[in-house]
Amino acid sequence: MNKVVTVLGIIVILGILFLLSDNKKAINKRTVGVALAAQLVLALFLIKVPVGSWIIEQLAAGVTKLFSFANEGLAFVFGDLFGKGYFFIDVLGVIIFLSALTGILGYLGIVGWVVKIIGGAVGKLLGTEKAESFVAVANMLLGQTEAPFLVAKYLPDMTKSELMTVLVAGMGSMSASILVGYNLLGIPMKWLLITTALVPFGSLLVAKILTPETEISRVTDVTLDRKGSNTSVFSAMAEGINNGLQMVLGIGASLIAGISIVALLNSILGLVGTSFTGVLGYIFMPIGWLMGLSGTEARLAGQLLGTKLSINEFVAYADFAPMMSELSERAVAMISVAIGSFGAFSSIAICVTGLSVFAPTRKNDLSKLALRGMFGGFVVPILSAMFIGLYL
């Protein structure tokens, strides 16, 4: 019965996206249909097919091993403080290492090569343009303002539909360098990686419903920019370190502010016998129910999705981790995936500001598309959670 409800949930979410579309008649049924089928097949492969499950397990083990290399630097810098459960040191410090590594891999062209191969295949399969397909795939690895950097010079000439893809992919994904933070909170790496794998098809599916293509693309031959302003691998590493540091400070600040604000609101609403998280649980409970969860699990899913939307995903994951042992395996998997994106109100300004640096002439277009783009980014992992829920 739960899976029947999940199917209904997928239909309802797609129906809401259709109602929010700015040109319903222009929706490319082939693109949407193929993207939907690709999501279902990919979820099936990664969860039910032994080879797919083995690949995810090996990737999870490999990524976890990669994280461990950061411990050498952390132990040297922080000495006895390392390993004592200090979140800022044990969790956020690893992000700097991964951000530096990502910078190096980007400069060497490895990230661009992966994006070009997979993005080209995704574009041909769905019939989407190269630039937007590349960005959707790049968001499997990079953040919401990092991925567009690969095609920054083409942003000013993108159609509104292509810009919507950039927004939805950015806010519907997670940066690879930040996965360690979620994982060290206690979120299973397996589900984080599956969430990331489903980003390209999910982003294009949602974006092409919200803002269908009605213009002729002016971006045809795309060359990925892997070096940017860097003149050597060392400058790329330095840029990665700086980005990682800024990310760490931003995450730390958002956690301090977010958790404190939630505590304040819980205290205020406690005077009338309720709480902020409780209110969110009931408001967003229908989403949990449509995911195929029931009772307490549906309300918890609603609460966490409300926290993610109103604050950010890191605070939601921090709230979720201590509760996982009390939930079913299906609920843990689906909630882990559903929370997994930057789709929150706080991301709108970050995304618009970051993209406007590359395309100042499109700032007005980006601003007009941003709210629906954020909603699309919020929905992408929820749909992914529903797809994997069909096989659990």
Coordinates of N, CA and C in Angstrom, one line a residue, residues 176-258:
A176 N 29.9 17.8 -3.7 CA 30.6 16.6 -3.3 C 31.4 16.8 -2.1
S177 N 32.0 18.0 -2.0 CA 32.9 18.3 -0.8 C 32.2 18.5 0.5
I178 N 30.9 18.7 0.4 CA 30.1 18.9 1.6 C 29.4 17.6 2.1
L179 N 29.5 16.5 1.2 CA 28.9 15.2 1.6 C 29.5 14.7 2.9
V180 N 30.8 14.9 3.1 CA 31.4 14.4 4.3 C 30.8 15.0 5.6
G181 N 30.3 16.2 5.5 CA 29.7 16.9 6.7 C 28.4 16.1 7.0
Y182 N 27.6 15.8 6.0 CA 26.4 15.1 6.3 C 26.7 13.7 6.8
N183 N 27.7 13.0 6.1 CA 28.0 11.7 6.5 C 28.5 11.6 7.9
L184 N 29.4 12.5 8.3 CA 29.9 12.4 9.7 C 28.9 12.8 10.7
L185 N 27.8 13.4 10.3 CA 26.7 13.6 11.2 C 25.9 12.3 11.5
G186 N 26.1 11.4 10.6 CA 25.5 10.1 10.7 C 24.6 9.6 9.5
I187 N 24.5 10.5 8.5 CA 23.7 10.1 7.3 C 24.5 9.1 6.5
P188 N 23.9 8.0 6.1 CA 24.6 6.9 5.3 C 25.1 7.5 4.0
M189 N 26.4 7.2 3.7 CA 26.9 7.7 2.5 C 26.3 7.1 1.3
K190 N 25.8 5.9 1.4 CA 25.1 5.2 0.3 C 23.9 6.1 -0.3
W191 N 23.1 6.6 0.6 CA 22.0 7.4 0.2 C 22.4 8.8 -0.3
L192 N 23.4 9.3 0.3 CA 23.9 10.6 -0.2 C 24.4 10.5 -1.7
L193 N 25.1 9.4 -2.0 CA 25.7 9.2 -3.3 C 24.5 8.9 -4.3
I194 N 23.5 8.1 -3.9 CA 22.4 7.9 -4.8 C 21.6 9.2 -5.1
T195 N 21.5 10.0 -4.1 CA 20.9 11.3 -4.3 C 21.6 12.1 -5.3
T196 N 22.9 12.1 -5.2 CA 23.8 12.9 -6.1 C 23.7 12.3 -7.5
A197 N 23.6 11.0 -7.7 CA 23.6 10.3 -9.0 C 22.3 10.7 -9.7
L198 N 21.2 10.9 -9.0 CA 19.9 11.2 -9.6 C 19.7 12.7 -10.0
V199 N 20.7 13.5 -9.6 CA 20.6 15.0 -9.8 C 20.4 15.4 -11.3
P200 N 21.2 14.9 -12.2 CA 21.1 15.4 -13.6 C 19.7 15.2 -14.2
F201 N 19.2 13.9 -14.2 CA 17.9 13.7 -14.8 C 16.8 14.4 -14.0
G202 N 16.9 14.4 -12.7 CA 15.9 15.0 -11.9 C 15.8 16.5 -12.1
S203 N 16.9 17.2 -12.2 CA 17.0 18.6 -12.5 C 16.4 19.0 -13.8
L204 N 16.8 18.2 -14.8 CA 16.3 18.5 -16.2 C 14.8 18.2 -16.3
L205 N 14.3 17.2 -15.6 CA 12.9 16.8 -15.6 C 12.1 18.0 -15.0
V206 N 12.5 18.5 -13.9 CA 11.8 19.5 -13.2 C 11.9 20.9 -13.9
A207 N 13.1 21.2 -14.4 CA 13.3 22.5 -15.1 C 12.5 22.6 -16.4
K208 N 12.4 21.5 -17.1 CA 11.8 21.5 -18.4 C 10.3 21.5 -18.3
I209 N 9.7 21.2 -17.1 CA 8.3 21.4 -16.8 C 8.0 22.8 -16.4
L210 N 8.8 23.3 -15.5 CA 8.6 24.7 -15.0 C 8.8 25.7 -16.0
T211 N 9.8 25.6 -16.8 CA 10.1 26.6 -17.9 C 10.5 25.9 -19.2
P212 N 9.5 25.5 -20.0 CA 9.8 24.7 -21.2 C 10.6 25.6 -22.2
E213 N 11.3 25.0 -23.1 CA 12.1 25.7 -24.1 C 11.2 26.3 -25.1
T214 N 11.2 27.6 -25.3 CA 10.4 28.2 -26.4 C 11.3 29.1 -27.3
E215 N 12.6 29.2 -27.0 CA 13.5 30.0 -27.8 C 14.5 29.1 -28.5
I216 N 15.2 29.7 -29.5 CA 16.2 29.0 -30.2 C 17.5 29.2 -29.4
S217 N 18.2 28.1 -29.0 CA 19.4 28.2 -28.2 C 20.5 28.9 -29.0
R218 N 21.1 29.9 -28.3 CA 22.2 30.6 -29.0 C 23.6 30.0 -28.6
V219 N 23.5 29.0 -27.7 CA 24.7 28.3 -27.2 C 24.8 26.9 -27.9
T220 N 25.7 26.7 -28.8 CA 25.8 25.5 -29.5 C 27.1 24.7 -29.2
D221 N 28.2 25.2 -29.7 CA 29.4 24.6 -29.5 C 30.0 25.0 -28.1
V222 N 30.1 24.1 -27.2 CA 30.5 24.4 -25.8 C 31.9 23.9 -25.4
T223 N 32.7 24.7 -25.0 CA 34.1 24.3 -24.5 C 34.1 24.6 -23.0
L224 N 34.4 23.6 -22.2 CA 34.4 23.8 -20.8 C 35.6 24.5 -20.3
D225 N 35.4 25.5 -19.4 CA 36.5 26.2 -18.8 C 37.0 25.5 -17.5
R226 N 38.1 24.9 -17.6 CA 38.6 24.2 -16.4 C 39.6 24.9 -15.5
K227 N 40.2 26.0 -16.1 CA 41.3 26.7 -15.4 C 40.8 28.0 -14.8
G228 N 39.9 28.7 -15.4 CA 39.5 29.9 -14.9 C 40.6 30.9 -14.8
S229 N 40.8 31.5 -13.7 CA 41.9 32.5 -13.5 C 43.2 31.9 -13.0
N230 N 43.1 30.6 -12.7 CA 44.3 29.9 -12.2 C 45.4 29.7 -13.2
T231 N 46.6 29.9 -12.8 CA 47.8 29.8 -13.7 C 48.6 28.5 -13.5
S232 N 48.3 27.8 -12.4 CA 49.0 26.5 -12.1 C 48.1 25.7 -11.2
V233 N 48.5 24.4 -11.0 CA 47.8 23.5 -10.2 C 47.8 24.0 -8.7
F234 N 48.9 24.7 -8.4 CA 49.0 25.2 -7.0 C 48.0 26.4 -6.7
S235 N 47.8 27.2 -7.7 CA 46.9 28.3 -7.5 C 45.4 27.7 -7.5
A236 N 45.2 26.6 -8.3 CA 43.9 26.0 -8.2 C 43.7 25.4 -6.8
M237 N 44.7 24.8 -6.3 CA 44.6 24.2 -4.9 C 44.3 25.3 -3.9
A238 N 45.0 26.4 -4.1 CA 44.9 27.6 -3.1 C 43.4 28.1 -3.2
E239 N 42.9 28.2 -4.4 CA 41.5 28.7 -4.6 C 40.6 27.7 -3.9
G240 N 40.8 26.4 -4.1 CA 40.0 25.4 -3.5 C 40.0 25.5 -2.0
I241 N 41.2 25.7 -1.4 CA 41.3 25.8 0.0 C 40.5 27.0 0.5
N242 N 40.6 28.2 -0.2 CA 39.9 29.4 0.2 C 38.4 29.1 0.1
N243 N 38.0 28.5 -1.0 CA 36.5 28.2 -1.1 C 36.1 27.3 0.0
G244 N 36.9 26.3 0.3 CA 36.6 25.4 1.4 C 36.5 26.1 2.8
L245 N 37.4 27.0 3.0 CA 37.4 27.8 4.2 C 36.1 28.6 4.3
Q246 N 35.7 29.3 3.2 CA 34.5 30.1 3.2 C 33.3 29.2 3.4
M247 N 33.3 28.0 2.8 CA 32.2 27.1 3.0 C 32.1 26.6 4.5
V248 N 33.2 26.3 5.1 CA 33.2 25.9 6.5 C 32.7 27.0 7.4
L249 N 33.1 28.2 7.2 CA 32.6 29.4 8.0 C 31.2 29.6 7.8
G250 N 30.7 29.4 6.5 CA 29.3 29.6 6.2 C 28.4 28.6 6.9
I251 N 28.9 27.3 6.8 CA 28.1 26.2 7.4 C 28.1 26.4 8.9
G252 N 29.3 26.7 9.5 CA 29.3 26.9 10.9 C 28.4 28.0 11.4
A253 N 28.4 29.1 10.7 CA 27.5 30.2 11.0 C 26.1 29.9 10.8
S254 N 25.7 29.2 9.8 CA 24.3 28.8 9.5 C 23.8 27.8 10.6
L255 N 24.7 26.9 11.0 CA 24.3 26.0 12.1 C 24.1 26.7 13.4
I256 N 25.0 27.6 13.7 CA 24.8 28.3 15.0 C 23.5 29.1 15.0
A257 N 23.3 29.9 13.9 CA 22.2 30.8 13.8 C 20.9 29.9 13.7
G258 N 20.9 28.9 12.8 CA 19.7 28.1 12.5 C 19.2 27.4 13.7

